PDB file of C-alpha atoms in Angstrom:
ATOM      1  CA  UNK A   1      -4.197 -36.441  24.738  1.00 41.00           C
ATOM      2  CA  UNK A   2      -7.362 -34.715  23.512  1.00 49.00           C
ATOM      3  CA  UNK A   3      -7.392 -33.932  19.833  1.00 62.00           C
ATOM      4  CA  UNK A   4      -7.477 -30.389  19.009  1.00 69.00           C
ATOM      5  CA  UNK A   5     -10.661 -29.454  16.663  1.00 80.00           C
ATOM      6  CA  UNK A   6     -10.563 -26.454  14.948  1.00 88.00           C
ATOM      7  CA  UNK A   7     -13.147 -24.666  12.689  1.00 89.00           C
ATOM      8  CA  UNK A   8     -12.653 -24.794   8.837  1.00 90.00           C
ATOM      9  CA  UNK A   9     -12.219 -20.433   9.346  1.00 90.00           C
ATOM     10  CA  UNK A  10      -9.935 -21.287  12.511  1.00 91.00           C
ATOM     11  CA  UNK A  11      -7.975 -23.556  10.073  1.00 90.00           C
ATOM     12  CA  UNK A  12      -7.565 -21.499   7.519  1.00 91.00           C
ATOM     13  CA  UNK A  13      -6.100 -18.586  10.088  1.00 90.00           C
ATOM     14  CA  UNK A  14      -3.397 -21.389  11.250  1.00 90.00           C
ATOM     15  CA  UNK A  15      -2.209 -21.766   7.591  1.00 89.00           C
ATOM     16  CA  UNK A  16      -2.307 -18.003   6.882  1.00 87.00           C
ATOM     17  CA  UNK A  17       0.230 -17.359   9.832  1.00 88.00           C
ATOM     18  CA  UNK A  18       2.095 -20.265   8.797  1.00 86.00           C
ATOM     19  CA  UNK A  19       3.201 -18.298   5.511  1.00 83.00           C
ATOM     20  CA  UNK A  20       3.889 -14.838   6.842  1.00 75.00           C
ATOM     21  CA  UNK A  21       7.429 -13.762   7.295  1.00 67.00           C
ATOM     22  CA  UNK A  22       8.097 -13.051  10.953  1.00 58.00           C
ATOM     23  CA  UNK A  23       7.456 -14.516  14.539  1.00 55.00           C
ATOM     24  CA  UNK A  24       4.735 -11.811  15.300  1.00 67.00           C
ATOM     25  CA  UNK A  25       1.797 -10.509  13.560  1.00 79.00           C
ATOM     26  CA  UNK A  26      -0.747  -7.893  14.121  1.00 86.00           C
ATOM     27  CA  UNK A  27      -4.414  -9.016  14.003  1.00 88.00           C
ATOM     28  CA  UNK A  28      -5.600  -6.485  11.412  1.00 90.00           C
ATOM     29  CA  UNK A  29      -2.797  -7.317   9.302  1.00 85.00           C
ATOM     30  CA  UNK A  30      -4.032 -11.549   9.164  1.00 86.00           C
ATOM     31  CA  UNK A  31      -6.604 -12.479   7.001  1.00 84.00           C
ATOM     32  CA  UNK A  32      -9.111 -13.855   7.684  1.00 89.00           C
ATOM     33  CA  UNK A  33      -8.696 -11.483  10.680  1.00 88.00           C
ATOM     34  CA  UNK A  34      -9.250 -13.698  13.667  1.00 91.00           C
ATOM     35  CA  UNK A  35     -12.844 -12.604  15.780  1.00 92.00           C
ATOM     36  CA  UNK A  36     -12.160 -12.891  19.521  1.00 92.00           C
ATOM     37  CA  UNK A  37     -13.860 -16.280  19.352  1.00 92.00           C
ATOM     38  CA  UNK A  38     -11.129 -17.601  16.743  1.00 92.00           C
ATOM     39  CA  UNK A  39      -8.179 -16.158  19.191  1.00 91.00           C
ATOM     40  CA  UNK A  40      -9.604 -17.935  22.277  1.00 92.00           C
ATOM     41  CA  UNK A  41     -10.159 -21.062  20.358  1.00 92.00           C
ATOM     42  CA  UNK A  42      -6.524 -21.012  18.797  1.00 92.00           C
ATOM     43  CA  UNK A  43      -4.838 -19.892  22.181  1.00 91.00           C
ATOM     44  CA  UNK A  44      -6.375 -22.762  23.865  1.00 91.00           C
ATOM     45  CA  UNK A  45      -5.406 -24.937  21.546  1.00 91.00           C
ATOM     46  CA  UNK A  46      -1.799 -23.977  22.141  1.00 89.00           C
ATOM     47  CA  UNK A  47      -1.588 -22.625  18.728  1.00 90.00           C
ATOM     48  CA  UNK A  48      -1.087 -19.053  18.781  1.00 89.00           C
ATOM     49  CA  UNK A  49      -0.428 -16.761  21.716  1.00 90.00           C
ATOM     50  CA  UNK A  50      -1.857 -13.602  22.079  1.00 88.00           C
ATOM     51  CA  UNK A  51      -0.051  -9.993  23.206  1.00 87.00           C
ATOM     52  CA  UNK A  52      -1.334  -6.599  25.055  1.00 87.00           C
ATOM     53  CA  UNK A  53      -3.132  -4.209  22.905  1.00 86.00           C
ATOM     54  CA  UNK A  54      -0.466  -2.148  21.552  1.00 86.00           C
ATOM     55  CA  UNK A  55      -1.030   1.243  19.020  1.00 85.00           C
ATOM     56  CA  UNK A  56      -0.214  -1.335  15.910  1.00 84.00           C
ATOM     57  CA  UNK A  57      -3.056  -3.722  17.409  1.00 88.00           C
ATOM     58  CA  UNK A  58      -3.061  -7.229  18.865  1.00 88.00           C
ATOM     59  CA  UNK A  59       0.216  -9.083  18.453  1.00 88.00           C
ATOM     60  CA  UNK A  60      -0.503 -12.645  17.550  1.00 89.00           C
ATOM     61  CA  UNK A  61       2.723 -15.098  17.200  1.00 86.00           C
ATOM     62  CA  UNK A  62       2.510 -18.631  16.385  1.00 83.00           C
ATOM     63  CA  UNK A  63       3.611 -21.387  18.531  1.00 85.00           C
ATOM     64  CA  UNK A  64       6.125 -24.281  18.078  1.00 81.00           C
ATOM     65  CA  UNK A  65       3.097 -26.388  18.765  1.00 86.00           C
ATOM     66  CA  UNK A  66       1.350 -24.800  15.821  1.00 85.00           C
ATOM     67  CA  UNK A  67       3.720 -26.468  13.531  1.00 83.00           C
ATOM     68  CA  UNK A  68       3.783 -29.913  14.560  1.00 85.00           C
ATOM     69  CA  UNK A  69      -0.461 -29.279  14.932  1.00 87.00           C
ATOM     70  CA  UNK A  70       0.131 -28.320  11.255  1.00 86.00           C
ATOM     71  CA  UNK A  71       1.780 -31.002   9.627  1.00 86.00           C
ATOM     72  CA  UNK A  72      -0.547 -33.257  11.224  1.00 87.00           C
ATOM     73  CA  UNK A  73      -3.755 -31.745   9.762  1.00 85.00           C
ATOM     74  CA  UNK A  74      -2.855 -30.936   6.133  1.00 86.00           C
ATOM     75  CA  UNK A  75      -6.117 -32.669   5.230  1.00 84.00           C
ATOM     76  CA  UNK A  76      -7.923 -30.384   7.302  1.00 83.00           C
ATOM     77  CA  UNK A  77     -11.268 -28.656   5.571  1.00 82.00           C
ATOM     78  CA  UNK A  78     -11.324 -25.226   5.244  1.00 82.00           C
ATOM     79  CA  UNK A  79     -13.884 -22.505   5.079  1.00 75.00           C
ATOM     80  CA  UNK A  80     -14.970 -21.270   1.636  1.00 77.00           C
ATOM     81  CA  UNK A  81     -16.765 -18.051   3.076  1.00 78.00           C
ATOM     82  CA  UNK A  82     -13.956 -15.705   2.909  1.00 82.00           C
ATOM     83  CA  UNK A  83     -11.592 -14.031  -0.090  1.00 81.00           C
ATOM     84  CA  UNK A  84      -8.448 -14.545   1.792  1.00 82.00           C
ATOM     85  CA  UNK A  85      -7.722 -18.362   0.495  1.00 82.00           C
ATOM     86  CA  UNK A  86      -6.273 -16.702  -2.847  1.00 85.00           C
ATOM     87  CA  UNK A  87      -3.502 -15.059  -0.673  1.00 84.00           C
ATOM     88  CA  UNK A  88      -2.725 -17.874   1.520  1.00 86.00           C
ATOM     89  CA  UNK A  89      -2.368 -20.454  -1.654  1.00 87.00           C
ATOM     90  CA  UNK A  90      -0.122 -17.772  -3.460  1.00 88.00           C
ATOM     91  CA  UNK A  91       2.107 -17.862   0.136  1.00 83.00           C
ATOM     92  CA  UNK A  92       1.892 -21.382   0.047  1.00 85.00           C
ATOM     93  CA  UNK A  93       3.223 -21.934  -3.694  1.00 89.00           C
ATOM     94  CA  UNK A  94       5.823 -19.323  -3.076  1.00 87.00           C
ATOM     95  CA  UNK A  95       7.088 -21.261  -0.427  1.00 84.00           C
ATOM     96  CA  UNK A  96       7.046 -24.663  -2.073  1.00 86.00           C
ATOM     97  CA  UNK A  97       8.754 -22.977  -5.340  1.00 86.00           C
ATOM     98  CA  UNK A  98      11.502 -22.044  -2.971  1.00 85.00           C
ATOM     99  CA  UNK A  99      11.896 -25.590  -1.008  1.00 84.00           C
ATOM    100  CA  UNK A 100      11.673 -27.163  -4.459  1.00 84.00           C
ATOM    101  CA  UNK A 101      14.287 -25.027  -5.690  1.00 86.00           C
ATOM    102  CA  UNK A 102      16.752 -25.397  -3.045  1.00 83.00           C
ATOM    103  CA  UNK A 103      16.514 -29.210  -2.606  1.00 83.00           C
ATOM    104  CA  UNK A 104      16.389 -29.979  -6.284  1.00 81.00           C
ATOM    105  CA  UNK A 105      13.078 -31.761  -6.005  1.00 79.00           C
ATOM    106  CA  UNK A 106      10.316 -31.692  -9.051  1.00 83.00           C
ATOM    107  CA  UNK A 107       6.780 -30.991  -8.280  1.00 81.00           C
ATOM    108  CA  UNK A 108       5.757 -34.968  -9.827  1.00 79.00           C
ATOM    109  CA  UNK A 109       7.770 -36.072  -6.741  1.00 78.00           C
ATOM    110  CA  UNK A 110       5.904 -33.894  -4.127  1.00 79.00           C
ATOM    111  CA  UNK A 111       2.237 -34.066  -6.402  1.00 76.00           C
ATOM    112  CA  UNK A 112       2.593 -37.462  -8.022  1.00 75.00           C
ATOM    113  CA  UNK A 113       1.445 -40.743  -7.079  1.00 73.00           C
ATOM    114  CA  UNK A 114       3.322 -41.639  -3.784  1.00 67.00           C
ATOM    115  CA  UNK A 115       4.955 -45.173  -2.844  1.00 65.00           C
ATOM    116  CA  UNK A 116       4.844 -46.620   0.074  1.00 65.00           C
ATOM    117  CA  UNK A 117       8.266 -47.157   2.034  1.00 63.00           C
ATOM    118  CA  UNK A 118       9.776 -50.335   2.274  1.00 59.00           C
ATOM    119  CA  UNK A 119       9.658 -51.895   5.315  1.00 58.00           C
ATOM    120  CA  UNK A 120      13.157 -52.443   7.159  1.00 57.00           C
ATOM    121  CA  UNK A 121      12.997 -56.398   6.187  1.00 58.00           C
ATOM    122  CA  UNK A 122      12.526 -55.029   2.198  1.00 57.00           C
ATOM    123  CA  UNK A 123      15.572 -52.786   2.261  1.00 55.00           C
ATOM    124  CA  UNK A 124      18.434 -53.902   0.130  1.00 54.00           C
ATOM    125  CA  UNK A 125      21.632 -54.218   1.788  1.00 55.00           C
ATOM    126  CA  UNK A 126      23.553 -50.897   1.107  1.00 57.00           C
ATOM    127  CA  UNK A 127      27.720 -50.563   0.618  1.00 52.00           C
ATOM    128  CA  UNK A 128      28.417 -48.271   3.818  1.00 53.00           C
ATOM    129  CA  UNK A 129      28.837 -44.575   2.658  1.00 55.00           C
ATOM    130  CA  UNK A 130      30.396 -41.892   4.301  1.00 54.00           C
ATOM    131  CA  UNK A 131      28.552 -39.642   6.787  1.00 54.00           C
ATOM    132  CA  UNK A 132      26.233 -36.775   5.755  1.00 56.00           C
ATOM    133  CA  UNK A 133      27.967 -33.521   6.276  1.00 56.00           C
ATOM    134  CA  UNK A 134      25.558 -32.650   8.942  1.00 51.00           C
ATOM    135  CA  UNK A 135      26.876 -35.251  10.970  1.00 53.00           C
ATOM    136  CA  UNK A 136      30.807 -34.359  10.738  1.00 62.00           C
ATOM    137  CA  UNK A 137      32.665 -32.991  13.445  1.00 65.00           C
ATOM    138  CA  UNK A 138      33.450 -29.751  11.524  1.00 68.00           C
ATOM    139  CA  UNK A 139      30.032 -28.952  10.753  1.00 76.00           C
ATOM    140  CA  UNK A 140      29.023 -29.712  14.148  1.00 83.00           C
ATOM    141  CA  UNK A 141      31.354 -27.378  15.353  1.00 86.00           C
ATOM    142  CA  UNK A 142      30.092 -24.507  12.933  1.00 86.00           C
ATOM    143  CA  UNK A 143      26.590 -25.049  13.929  1.00 88.00           C
ATOM    144  CA  UNK A 144      27.330 -24.753  17.801  1.00 89.00           C
ATOM    145  CA  UNK A 145      29.343 -21.673  16.896  1.00 91.00           C
ATOM    146  CA  UNK A 146      26.410 -20.340  14.736  1.00 93.00           C
ATOM    147  CA  UNK A 147      23.633 -21.334  17.537  1.00 91.00           C
ATOM    148  CA  UNK A 148      25.763 -19.323  20.353  1.00 91.00           C
ATOM    149  CA  UNK A 149      26.395 -15.991  18.171  1.00 93.00           C
ATOM    150  CA  UNK A 150      22.512 -16.026  17.513  1.00 92.00           C
ATOM    151  CA  UNK A 151      21.637 -16.654  20.701  1.00 91.00           C
ATOM    152  CA  UNK A 152      24.132 -13.640  22.054  1.00 92.00           C
ATOM    153  CA  UNK A 153      23.115 -11.257  19.703  1.00 93.00           C
ATOM    154  CA  UNK A 154      19.239 -12.132  20.420  1.00 90.00           C
ATOM    155  CA  UNK A 155      20.156 -11.348  24.398  1.00 90.00           C
ATOM    156  CA  UNK A 156      19.417 -15.675  24.899  1.00 88.00           C
ATOM    157  CA  UNK A 157      16.149 -15.342  23.626  1.00 87.00           C
ATOM    158  CA  UNK A 158      14.692 -18.217  20.801  1.00 86.00           C
ATOM    159  CA  UNK A 159      12.482 -17.025  18.039  1.00 85.00           C
ATOM    160  CA  UNK A 160      14.140 -13.714  18.136  1.00 89.00           C
ATOM    161  CA  UNK A 161      15.514 -12.262  14.803  1.00 89.00           C
ATOM    162  CA  UNK A 162      19.043 -11.700  14.120  1.00 93.00           C
ATOM    163  CA  UNK A 163      20.154 -10.055  11.026  1.00 94.00           C
ATOM    164  CA  UNK A 164      22.825 -12.201   9.035  1.00 95.00           C
ATOM    165  CA  UNK A 165      24.806  -9.240   8.621  1.00 95.00           C
ATOM    166  CA  UNK A 166      25.597  -9.006  12.461  1.00 96.00           C
ATOM    167  CA  UNK A 167      25.930 -12.848  12.583  1.00 95.00           C
ATOM    168  CA  UNK A 168      28.615 -12.893   9.591  1.00 95.00           C
ATOM    169  CA  UNK A 169      30.214 -10.035  11.355  1.00 95.00           C
ATOM    170  CA  UNK A 170      30.346 -11.633  14.343  1.00 94.00           C
ATOM    171  CA  UNK A 171      31.989 -14.984  13.164  1.00 93.00           C
ATOM    172  CA  UNK A 172      34.473 -13.572  10.752  1.00 92.00           C
ATOM    173  CA  UNK A 173      36.672 -16.166  10.789  1.00 91.00           C
ATOM    174  CA  UNK A 174      34.109 -18.871   9.321  1.00 90.00           C
ATOM    175  CA  UNK A 175      33.643 -18.221   5.478  1.00 90.00           C
ATOM    176  CA  UNK A 176      30.804 -17.396   3.614  1.00 92.00           C
ATOM    177  CA  UNK A 177      30.580 -20.626   2.113  1.00 90.00           C
ATOM    178  CA  UNK A 178      30.794 -22.391   5.110  1.00 90.00           C
ATOM    179  CA  UNK A 179      28.642 -20.668   6.920  1.00 92.00           C
ATOM    180  CA  UNK A 180      26.139 -20.406   4.505  1.00 92.00           C
ATOM    181  CA  UNK A 181      25.922 -24.451   3.822  1.00 90.00           C
ATOM    182  CA  UNK A 182      25.615 -24.860   7.907  1.00 90.00           C
ATOM    183  CA  UNK A 183      22.749 -22.559   7.830  1.00 92.00           C
ATOM    184  CA  UNK A 184      20.693 -24.279   5.251  1.00 89.00           C
ATOM    185  CA  UNK A 185      21.557 -27.557   7.153  1.00 89.00           C
ATOM    186  CA  UNK A 186      20.452 -26.240  10.197  1.00 88.00           C
ATOM    187  CA  UNK A 187      17.139 -25.063   8.304  1.00 87.00           C
ATOM    188  CA  UNK A 188      16.567 -28.462   6.776  1.00 87.00           C
ATOM    189  CA  UNK A 189      16.959 -30.086  10.498  1.00 86.00           C
ATOM    190  CA  UNK A 190      14.689 -27.536  12.128  1.00 85.00           C
ATOM    191  CA  UNK A 191      17.102 -25.510  14.120  1.00 88.00           C
ATOM    192  CA  UNK A 192      16.643 -22.392  12.757  1.00 89.00           C
ATOM    193  CA  UNK A 193      14.389 -20.511  10.244  1.00 88.00           C
ATOM    194  CA  UNK A 194      15.731 -18.024   7.235  1.00 89.00           C
ATOM    195  CA  UNK A 195      13.590 -15.414   6.351  1.00 87.00           C
ATOM    196  CA  UNK A 196      13.935 -12.544   4.466  1.00 88.00           C
ATOM    197  CA  UNK A 197      12.921  -8.779   5.870  1.00 85.00           C
ATOM    198  CA  UNK A 198       9.404  -7.789   4.606  1.00 76.00           C
ATOM    199  CA  UNK A 199       9.917  -4.305   5.231  1.00 78.00           C
ATOM    200  CA  UNK A 200      12.055  -2.955   1.914  1.00 78.00           C
ATOM    201  CA  UNK A 201      13.210   0.276   3.842  1.00 83.00           C
ATOM    202  CA  UNK A 202      14.504  -1.973   6.540  1.00 82.00           C
ATOM    203  CA  UNK A 203      17.050  -3.269   3.585  1.00 89.00           C
ATOM    204  CA  UNK A 204      20.250  -1.631   3.561  1.00 91.00           C
ATOM    205  CA  UNK A 205      23.455  -2.583   1.499  1.00 92.00           C
ATOM    206  CA  UNK A 206      24.875  -4.341   3.858  1.00 94.00           C
ATOM    207  CA  UNK A 207      21.888  -6.320   4.200  1.00 93.00           C
ATOM    208  CA  UNK A 208      21.974  -7.188   0.608  1.00 92.00           C
ATOM    209  CA  UNK A 209      25.279  -8.158   0.727  1.00 94.00           C
ATOM    210  CA  UNK A 210      25.070 -10.478   3.672  1.00 94.00           C
ATOM    211  CA  UNK A 211      22.080 -12.338   2.272  1.00 93.00           C
ATOM    212  CA  UNK A 212      21.740 -15.908   1.712  1.00 92.00           C
ATOM    213  CA  UNK A 213      19.853 -16.934  -1.374  1.00 89.00           C
ATOM    214  CA  UNK A 214      17.287 -20.126  -0.848  1.00 81.00           C
ATOM    215  CA  UNK A 215      16.792 -20.422  -4.803  1.00 78.00           C
ATOM    216  CA  UNK A 216      16.103 -16.803  -6.101  1.00 77.00           C
ATOM    217  CA  UNK A 217      14.718 -15.767  -2.497  1.00 82.00           C
ATOM    218  CA  UNK A 218      17.522 -13.965  -0.574  1.00 88.00           C
ATOM    219  CA  UNK A 219      17.045 -14.275   3.383  1.00 89.00           C
ATOM    220  CA  UNK A 220      18.046 -11.596   5.805  1.00 93.00           C
ATOM    221  CA  UNK A 221      17.053 -13.140   9.027  1.00 92.00           C
ATOM    222  CA  UNK A 222      18.307 -16.094  10.536  1.00 92.00           C
ATOM    223  CA  UNK A 223      15.570 -17.021  13.703  1.00 89.00           C
ATOM    224  CA  UNK A 224      16.688 -20.048  16.002  1.00 89.00           C
ATOM    225  CA  UNK A 225      13.865 -22.053  16.783  1.00 82.00           C
ATOM    226  CA  UNK A 226      15.089 -24.483  19.126  1.00 77.00           C
TER     227      UNK A 226
END
């Protein structure tokens, strides 16, 4: 497969889109703002999809391929000829903070010296342990029901937002703790994304009451990504 090569500016555009909440952004709101050449290059690389121009502007959305490309290109050089880098770095640090709090991970574990993993031959024998929660039949059943409910609320479409308040109302027999734990494990397994509502005007009392907290951050939306 041909390796995708982007300019430093185009790479920074992808990093900026990765930390913006929501599946679709308008070109005028993206920093650095993509030029027509940037759009064509990112679309040809299968990293974005570009919709038809509306009154709000040109809608641009990341593809699933963009996430795998990003994971393989974290060390790629970025442009320094823009002021957008500060806001993008702030977005990444905010996401990093939420992840560390949710997973109880120390910053030193991520940024400190990394030891190579042992090979299978070097791994000491361990006493068999109980299966993780995500492998238990009850959890699998809850996750299957959550996925089905989300798709039903989204009209069968993937990557379409579902409000947590609507999901909880659709699954009243699953208690809050069980539903929240299942959603967090689904996010860890890249089955869903949990997002906040960006527009504060949209957030009503029902949304606040239904929010799932990841660290200190409330999440109001579920996206089924696969």
